[in-house]
Coordinates of C-alpha atoms in Angstrom, one line a residue:
M2 CA 166.0 -110.6 48.0
E3 CA 167.4 -110.2 51.5
N4 CA 169.8 -107.5 50.3
C5 CA 166.6 -105.7 48.8
I6 CA 164.7 -105.9 52.1
R7 CA 167.8 -104.6 54.1
M8 CA 168.2 -101.8 51.7
N9 CA 164.5 -100.8 52.0
N10 CA 164.8 -101.0 55.8
K11 CA 167.7 -98.6 55.7
M12 CA 166.1 -96.3 53.4
L13 CA 162.9 -96.4 55.6
A14 CA 164.9 -95.6 58.7
F15 CA 166.8 -92.8 57.0
I16 CA 163.7 -91.2 55.8
T17 CA 161.5 -91.6 58.9
I18 CA 164.2 -91.3 61.7
D19 CA 167.4 -89.8 60.6
F20 CA 166.0 -87.2 58.3
P21 CA 163.4 -85.6 60.7
V22 CA 165.9 -85.7 63.6
L23 CA 168.5 -84.0 61.4
L24 CA 165.7 -81.3 60.7
L25 CA 165.2 -80.7 64.4
G26 CA 168.9 -80.6 65.1
L27 CA 169.5 -78.1 62.4
N28 CA 166.6 -76.1 63.9
F29 CA 168.6 -75.9 67.2
I30 CA 171.6 -74.7 65.4
L31 CA 169.6 -72.0 63.4
Y32 CA 167.7 -70.8 66.6
N33 CA 170.5 -70.9 69.1
A34 CA 173.6 -70.3 67.0
V35 CA 172.5 -68.3 63.9
G36 CA 169.8 -66.5 65.6
I37 CA 167.2 -67.5 63.0
E38 CA 163.7 -68.7 64.2
D39 CA 161.6 -67.8 61.0
Y40 CA 161.8 -71.5 59.8
K41 CA 161.5 -73.2 63.2
N42 CA 157.9 -74.2 63.0
I43 CA 158.2 -75.1 59.2
L44 CA 161.1 -77.5 59.9
R45 CA 159.2 -79.0 62.7
V46 CA 156.1 -79.7 60.7
I47 CA 158.2 -81.2 58.0
A48 CA 159.9 -83.4 60.6
F49 CA 156.3 -84.3 61.9
I50 CA 155.2 -85.4 58.4
F51 CA 158.1 -87.8 58.0
L52 CA 157.7 -89.2 61.5
L53 CA 154.1 -89.8 60.8
I54 CA 155.0 -91.6 57.5
G55 CA 157.3 -93.8 59.5
G56 CA 154.5 -94.6 62.0
F57 CA 152.0 -95.5 59.4
I58 CA 154.4 -97.7 57.5
R59 CA 155.4 -99.5 60.7
K60 CA 151.8 -99.9 61.6
K61 CA 152.3 -98.7 65.0
S62 CA 149.4 -99.2 67.4
I63 CA 148.5 -96.8 70.1
T64 CA 147.9 -97.6 73.8
L65 CA 145.1 -96.1 76.1
L66 CA 147.8 -94.1 77.8
Q67 CA 149.1 -92.8 74.5
L68 CA 145.6 -92.0 73.4
F69 CA 145.1 -90.1 76.5
S70 CA 148.3 -88.2 75.8
V71 CA 146.9 -87.2 72.5
L72 CA 143.8 -85.9 74.1
I73 CA 145.7 -83.7 76.4
I74 CA 148.1 -82.5 73.8
G75 CA 145.1 -81.6 71.7
I76 CA 143.8 -79.5 74.6
E77 CA 147.1 -77.8 75.0
L78 CA 147.2 -76.9 71.3
L79 CA 144.1 -74.9 72.0
F80 CA 145.6 -73.1 75.0
Q81 CA 149.2 -72.8 73.7
G82 CA 149.3 -72.7 69.9
T83 CA 152.7 -73.2 68.5
F84 CA 154.3 -73.8 72.1
A85 CA 152.5 -77.1 72.2
L86 CA 154.6 -78.2 69.1
N87 CA 157.4 -79.0 71.5
I88 CA 155.3 -81.8 73.3
L89 CA 153.7 -82.8 70.1
A90 CA 157.0 -83.5 68.5
A91 CA 158.1 -85.5 71.5
F92 CA 155.0 -87.7 71.3
L93 CA 155.2 -88.1 67.6
F94 CA 158.8 -89.2 67.9
A95 CA 158.0 -91.7 70.7
W96 CA 154.9 -93.2 68.8
C97 CA 156.3 -93.2 65.3
T98 CA 159.8 -94.6 65.6
T99 CA 160.9 -98.2 66.0
N100 CA 160.8 -99.9 69.3
N101 CA 164.6 -100.8 69.1
F102 CA 166.0 -98.4 71.6
K103 CA 169.6 -99.3 70.8
E104 CA 169.1 -98.8 67.1
L105 CA 167.4 -95.4 67.9
S106 CA 170.2 -94.2 70.2
L107 CA 172.9 -95.3 67.5
R108 CA 171.0 -93.5 64.8
I109 CA 170.6 -90.2 66.8
F110 CA 174.3 -90.4 67.9
K111 CA 175.4 -90.4 64.2
V112 CA 173.1 -87.5 63.4
D113 CA 174.3 -85.6 66.4
L114 CA 178.0 -86.4 65.5
L115 CA 177.2 -85.0 62.0
L116 CA 175.7 -81.9 63.4
I117 CA 178.8 -81.3 65.8
I118 CA 181.1 -81.7 62.8
I119 CA 179.0 -79.1 61.0
V120 CA 179.2 -76.6 63.8
F121 CA 183.0 -77.3 64.2
I122 CA 183.5 -76.6 60.6
L123 CA 181.5 -73.4 60.8
L124 CA 183.5 -72.3 63.8
T125 CA 186.8 -73.1 62.0
T126 CA 185.9 -71.1 58.9
G127 CA 184.7 -68.2 61.0
L128 CA 181.0 -68.5 59.9
L129 CA 180.2 -68.8 63.5
D130 CA 181.9 -66.6 66.1
F131 CA 183.6 -68.1 69.0
K132 CA 182.7 -65.6 71.5
T133 CA 183.9 -65.2 75.1
Y134 CA 182.6 -62.9 77.9
I135 CA 183.0 -62.5 81.6
S136 CA 180.1 -63.2 83.9
G137 CA 180.8 -62.0 87.3
V138 CA 184.2 -63.7 87.8
R139 CA 183.6 -66.4 85.2
L140 CA 185.1 -66.5 81.7
R141 CA 182.6 -68.2 79.5
G142 CA 182.9 -69.4 75.8
T143 CA 179.9 -69.8 73.8
L144 CA 181.3 -72.3 71.2
G145 CA 179.6 -70.4 68.5
F146 CA 176.2 -70.3 70.2
I147 CA 174.2 -67.3 71.5
N148 CA 174.2 -68.7 75.1
P149 CA 177.1 -70.9 76.5
N150 CA 174.6 -73.2 78.1
A151 CA 173.1 -74.0 74.7
G152 CA 176.5 -74.6 73.4
A153 CA 177.4 -76.9 76.3
L154 CA 174.2 -78.9 75.9
F155 CA 174.6 -79.2 72.2
F156 CA 178.3 -80.6 72.5
T157 CA 177.7 -82.6 75.7
S158 CA 174.7 -84.4 74.2
L159 CA 177.2 -86.5 72.3
V160 CA 178.2 -88.2 75.7
Y161 CA 174.7 -89.3 76.5
L162 CA 174.2 -90.7 72.9
F163 CA 177.6 -92.3 72.8
I164 CA 177.0 -94.2 76.1
L165 CA 173.3 -95.1 75.3
S166 CA 174.2 -96.5 71.9
R167 CA 176.8 -98.8 73.2
E168 CA 176.1 -102.6 73.6
D169 CA 178.4 -102.7 76.6
I170 CA 180.1 -99.8 78.4
S171 CA 183.8 -100.1 79.4
L172 CA 185.7 -98.0 81.8
W173 CA 187.8 -96.4 79.1
Q174 CA 184.7 -95.1 77.4
I175 CA 183.5 -93.6 80.8
I176 CA 186.9 -92.0 81.2
L177 CA 187.0 -90.7 77.6
S178 CA 183.4 -89.1 78.1
I179 CA 184.4 -87.4 81.3
I180 CA 187.5 -85.9 79.6
Y181 CA 185.3 -84.7 76.7
S182 CA 182.7 -83.2 79.1
S183 CA 185.5 -81.5 81.2
V184 CA 186.8 -79.9 78.0
I185 CA 183.4 -78.5 77.2
Y186 CA 182.9 -77.4 80.8
S187 CA 186.4 -75.6 80.7
I188 CA 185.3 -73.6 77.8
T189 CA 181.6 -72.8 78.6
D190 CA 181.7 -72.9 82.3
S191 CA 178.2 -74.4 82.2
R192 CA 178.1 -76.0 85.7
T193 CA 174.6 -77.7 85.4
V194 CA 175.5 -79.5 82.2
F195 CA 178.9 -80.6 83.4
I196 CA 177.4 -81.8 86.9
S197 CA 174.6 -83.7 85.2
A198 CA 177.0 -85.5 82.8
C199 CA 179.2 -86.5 85.6
I200 CA 176.3 -87.8 87.6
F201 CA 175.4 -89.9 84.5
L202 CA 179.0 -91.2 83.8
L203 CA 180.1 -91.8 87.4
A204 CA 176.9 -93.5 88.4
I205 CA 177.3 -96.2 85.6
P206 CA 179.9 -98.2 87.6
L207 CA 177.7 -98.0 90.7
F208 CA 174.9 -99.6 88.8
K209 CA 177.1 -102.0 86.9
F210 CA 179.7 -103.3 89.3
S211 CA 178.1 -102.6 92.8
L212 CA 176.6 -105.4 94.9
F213 CA 173.9 -102.7 95.9
S214 CA 172.8 -101.8 92.3
Y215 CA 169.2 -102.5 93.0
A216 CA 169.4 -100.4 96.2
F217 CA 171.0 -97.6 94.2
A218 CA 168.3 -97.9 91.6
L219 CA 165.6 -97.3 94.3
F220 CA 167.6 -94.4 95.7
S221 CA 167.7 -92.9 92.2
K222 CA 163.9 -93.3 91.9
S223 CA 163.5 -91.5 95.1
I224 CA 165.5 -88.5 93.9
I225 CA 163.6 -88.3 90.7
I226 CA 160.3 -88.4 92.6
I227 CA 161.5 -85.7 95.0
L228 CA 162.6 -83.6 92.0
W229 CA 159.2 -83.7 90.4
I230 CA 157.0 -83.4 93.5
G231 CA 159.3 -81.0 95.3
S232 CA 159.5 -78.6 92.3
A233 CA 155.7 -78.4 92.0
I234 CA 155.3 -77.8 95.7
S235 CA 158.1 -75.2 95.9
I236 CA 156.1 -72.8 93.7
L237 CA 154.0 -72.1 96.7
F238 CA 156.9 -70.7 98.7
I239 CA 159.5 -69.7 96.1
N240 CA 160.0 -66.4 97.8
S241 CA 161.8 -68.3 100.7
F242 CA 164.6 -69.1 98.4
I243 CA 165.6 -65.6 97.4
G244 CA 168.7 -65.7 99.5
F245 CA 170.1 -68.1 96.8
D246 CA 169.3 -65.9 94.0
E247 CA 172.9 -64.7 93.1
L248 CA 174.3 -68.2 93.7
L249 CA 171.8 -69.5 91.1
S250 CA 172.5 -66.7 88.7
F251 CA 169.4 -64.8 89.6
R252 CA 167.2 -67.6 88.6
I253 CA 165.0 -67.2 91.7
S254 CA 164.1 -63.6 90.7
Y255 CA 162.9 -65.0 87.3
F256 CA 160.8 -67.8 88.9
I257 CA 159.0 -65.3 91.1
E258 CA 158.4 -63.1 88.2
L259 CA 156.9 -66.2 86.3
T260 CA 154.7 -67.1 89.3
N261 CA 153.4 -63.5 89.4
R262 CA 152.4 -63.6 85.8
A263 CA 150.3 -66.7 86.1
D264 CA 146.6 -66.9 87.0
L265 CA 144.5 -70.0 87.9
I266 CA 143.7 -71.0 84.3
N267 CA 147.5 -70.7 83.5
Y268 CA 148.3 -72.9 86.4
L269 CA 145.8 -75.5 85.3
W270 CA 146.2 -75.6 81.7
G271 CA 149.3 -73.5 80.9
G272 CA 149.7 -70.5 78.5
T273 CA 151.6 -68.2 80.9
N274 CA 153.3 -65.4 79.0
F275 CA 157.1 -66.2 78.7
D276 CA 158.0 -63.0 76.6
N277 CA 161.4 -61.6 77.5
L278 CA 161.7 -64.0 80.5
T279 CA 164.3 -66.8 80.6
V280 CA 163.2 -69.7 82.9
D281 CA 166.0 -72.1 83.4
N282 CA 164.1 -74.7 85.1
F283 CA 162.3 -77.7 83.3
Y284 CA 159.6 -78.2 85.9
Y285 CA 158.5 -74.6 86.2
T286 CA 158.6 -74.3 82.5
F287 CA 156.5 -77.3 82.0
I288 CA 153.9 -76.4 84.6
F289 CA 153.4 -72.8 83.3
H290 CA 153.6 -73.7 79.6
Y291 CA 151.3 -76.9 79.9
G292 CA 149.7 -76.7 83.3
I293 CA 149.7 -78.7 86.4
I294 CA 147.1 -81.3 85.1
F295 CA 149.4 -82.4 82.3
Y296 CA 152.5 -82.1 84.6
C297 CA 150.8 -84.6 87.0
F298 CA 150.1 -86.9 84.1
M299 CA 153.6 -86.6 82.9
F300 CA 154.8 -87.5 86.4
Y301 CA 152.7 -90.6 86.3
L302 CA 154.4 -91.7 83.0
V303 CA 157.9 -90.8 84.4
N304 CA 157.1 -93.0 87.5
K305 CA 155.9 -95.7 85.2
A306 CA 159.0 -95.7 83.1
I307 CA 161.2 -95.8 86.1
N308 CA 159.5 -98.7 87.6
F309 CA 159.9 -100.5 84.2
C310 CA 163.6 -99.8 84.3
I311 CA 164.0 -101.1 87.9
K312 CA 161.9 -104.2 87.3
N313 CA 163.9 -105.2 84.1
R314 CA 167.3 -103.9 85.7
I315 CA 167.8 -101.6 82.8
F316 CA 170.0 -99.4 84.8
V317 CA 171.8 -97.2 82.3
V318 CA 168.4 -95.8 81.1
L319 CA 167.4 -95.1 84.8
D320 CA 170.7 -93.3 85.3
F321 CA 170.1 -91.3 82.2
L322 CA 166.6 -90.3 83.5
L323 CA 168.3 -89.4 86.7
S324 CA 170.8 -87.2 85.2
V325 CA 168.4 -85.4 82.9
C326 CA 165.9 -84.7 85.8
M327 CA 168.8 -83.3 87.9
M328 CA 169.7 -81.2 84.9
G329 CA 166.1 -79.9 84.8
L330 CA 166.5 -78.0 87.9
M331 CA 168.7 -75.4 86.2
E332 CA 167.9 -76.1 82.5
S333 CA 164.7 -76.1 80.5
S334 CA 166.1 -76.8 77.1
F335 CA 165.4 -80.6 77.0
I336 CA 161.6 -79.8 76.7
R337 CA 162.5 -78.7 73.1
P338 CA 162.7 -81.6 70.6
E339 CA 165.5 -79.7 68.8
L340 CA 167.9 -80.8 71.6
I341 CA 167.9 -84.2 69.9
F342 CA 169.4 -86.4 72.7
A343 CA 166.1 -85.3 74.7
L344 CA 164.1 -87.2 72.0
L345 CA 165.2 -90.3 73.7
V346 CA 163.9 -89.0 77.2
W347 CA 160.5 -88.6 75.7
K348 CA 160.7 -92.0 73.9
I349 CA 161.3 -93.7 77.3
I350 CA 158.5 -91.8 79.0
F351 CA 155.9 -92.3 76.3
D352 CA 156.9 -95.8 75.2
P353 CA 158.9 -97.7 77.8
E354 CA 158.1 -100.9 76.0
C355 CA 160.9 -99.9 73.6
L356 CA 163.4 -100.9 76.4
K357 CA 162.3 -104.5 76.4
A358 CA 165.0 -105.6 74.0
L359 CA 167.8 -104.2 76.2
K360 CA 169.9 -106.6 78.4
T361 CA 169.0 -106.7 82.0
G362 CA 171.6 -105.1 84.2
A363 CA 172.4 -102.8 81.3

C-alpha cells in the first residue's frame, strides 16, 4: 500500500511539476537557440494546464495577497495580451506546486540537467551551431544560442539549482560551482551572469560561517531595496547616465528610447511597445511591460519574502534573491518562466511559506 502511494506521489510530481517545467525549458531552447517561437504560447498553455491540475489535486488554498495578484494579473492580461502570460506562468507555478522548496529545487535541477545534456548533444552532433564572434575587443561564444547571454544564463542556471537543492553546502561544492561558472564565462564573456553567480557563491560562506551573518543579511536586504527603488527613480533622469553608454554595451541608449516610447497609461499599467528593442534590465522591463502599480505591489512581495528569510535565518535563499536582483540590472530574461531557475524566484516571492521547512541558518 505504501509503495502504491509513493508511486502515485512520484507520478503526480512528474505530471504536475517535471513535465510542465520541461515544456517551459524546451520553449527556452526553441526560442533562444533554434529561433522558433511559433509554439511558444502553445507550450506555455499546456504547461499551465498541468500546473493547474497539480494545484487542484493538492487542494491548494489561495491567500488574500495571492488573490490580489490574480486580480492585477487579470488586468494586465487586458492591457498586455500574451505578454502577461509570463507573469501568469510565474504565479501559477508558485500557487500550484508543492510547498517543499528543497523538493522543488531538486526536481527543477534534474530537469535543467536533462535540458543541458540535450543541448550538449545537439552541439556535439552539429544540430546546433557553436558560433563565435567579436564584439568590440571581446571574443564571445554562443554555446549554440542566438545570444551568448542567453547561453550563459541557460548553462549557469545549473549552479543556482545545484546549490539550492543541497541539504547542506560544502566548500568543495562552492569551488566546483565557481570553476564551472568560470568556464561558461570564458566561452561567452557574459559578465553580468558570471558576476551574479560569483556574488551568490562567494556570499554563502559569509552567511554560513561569519559571526556577522545577520548583519550581512540586513546589508543584503538594503541592497535589494536600493535596486528596486533606485531603478524606478532612475527613469526620471536616465539621460544623466549617457556617459556610461558604451561601457554598458549601449544599454543606456535603449533605456532612453524605451522611456521615450511610453505614455502615462503605459507607465501606470504597462503595454509599452518593445518591438525591435532589446531592454537588458529587469526593472525597466517590468515597469514598462506591467506598469508601475504592479511593480510597487511586486516590490512589496519581494520585501515580504526578504523579511521572512531574515526572520527565519534562511540565508541561502536571501543570497539567491540578492544575486538575481543584481543580475536584473543588466538582464531581463528571468522575467520569462522559460528560464526555469527563475521559477524558484517567483515561488519565493508569491509563496514564501514554502520556505518554512528549510533549516534555519541554511
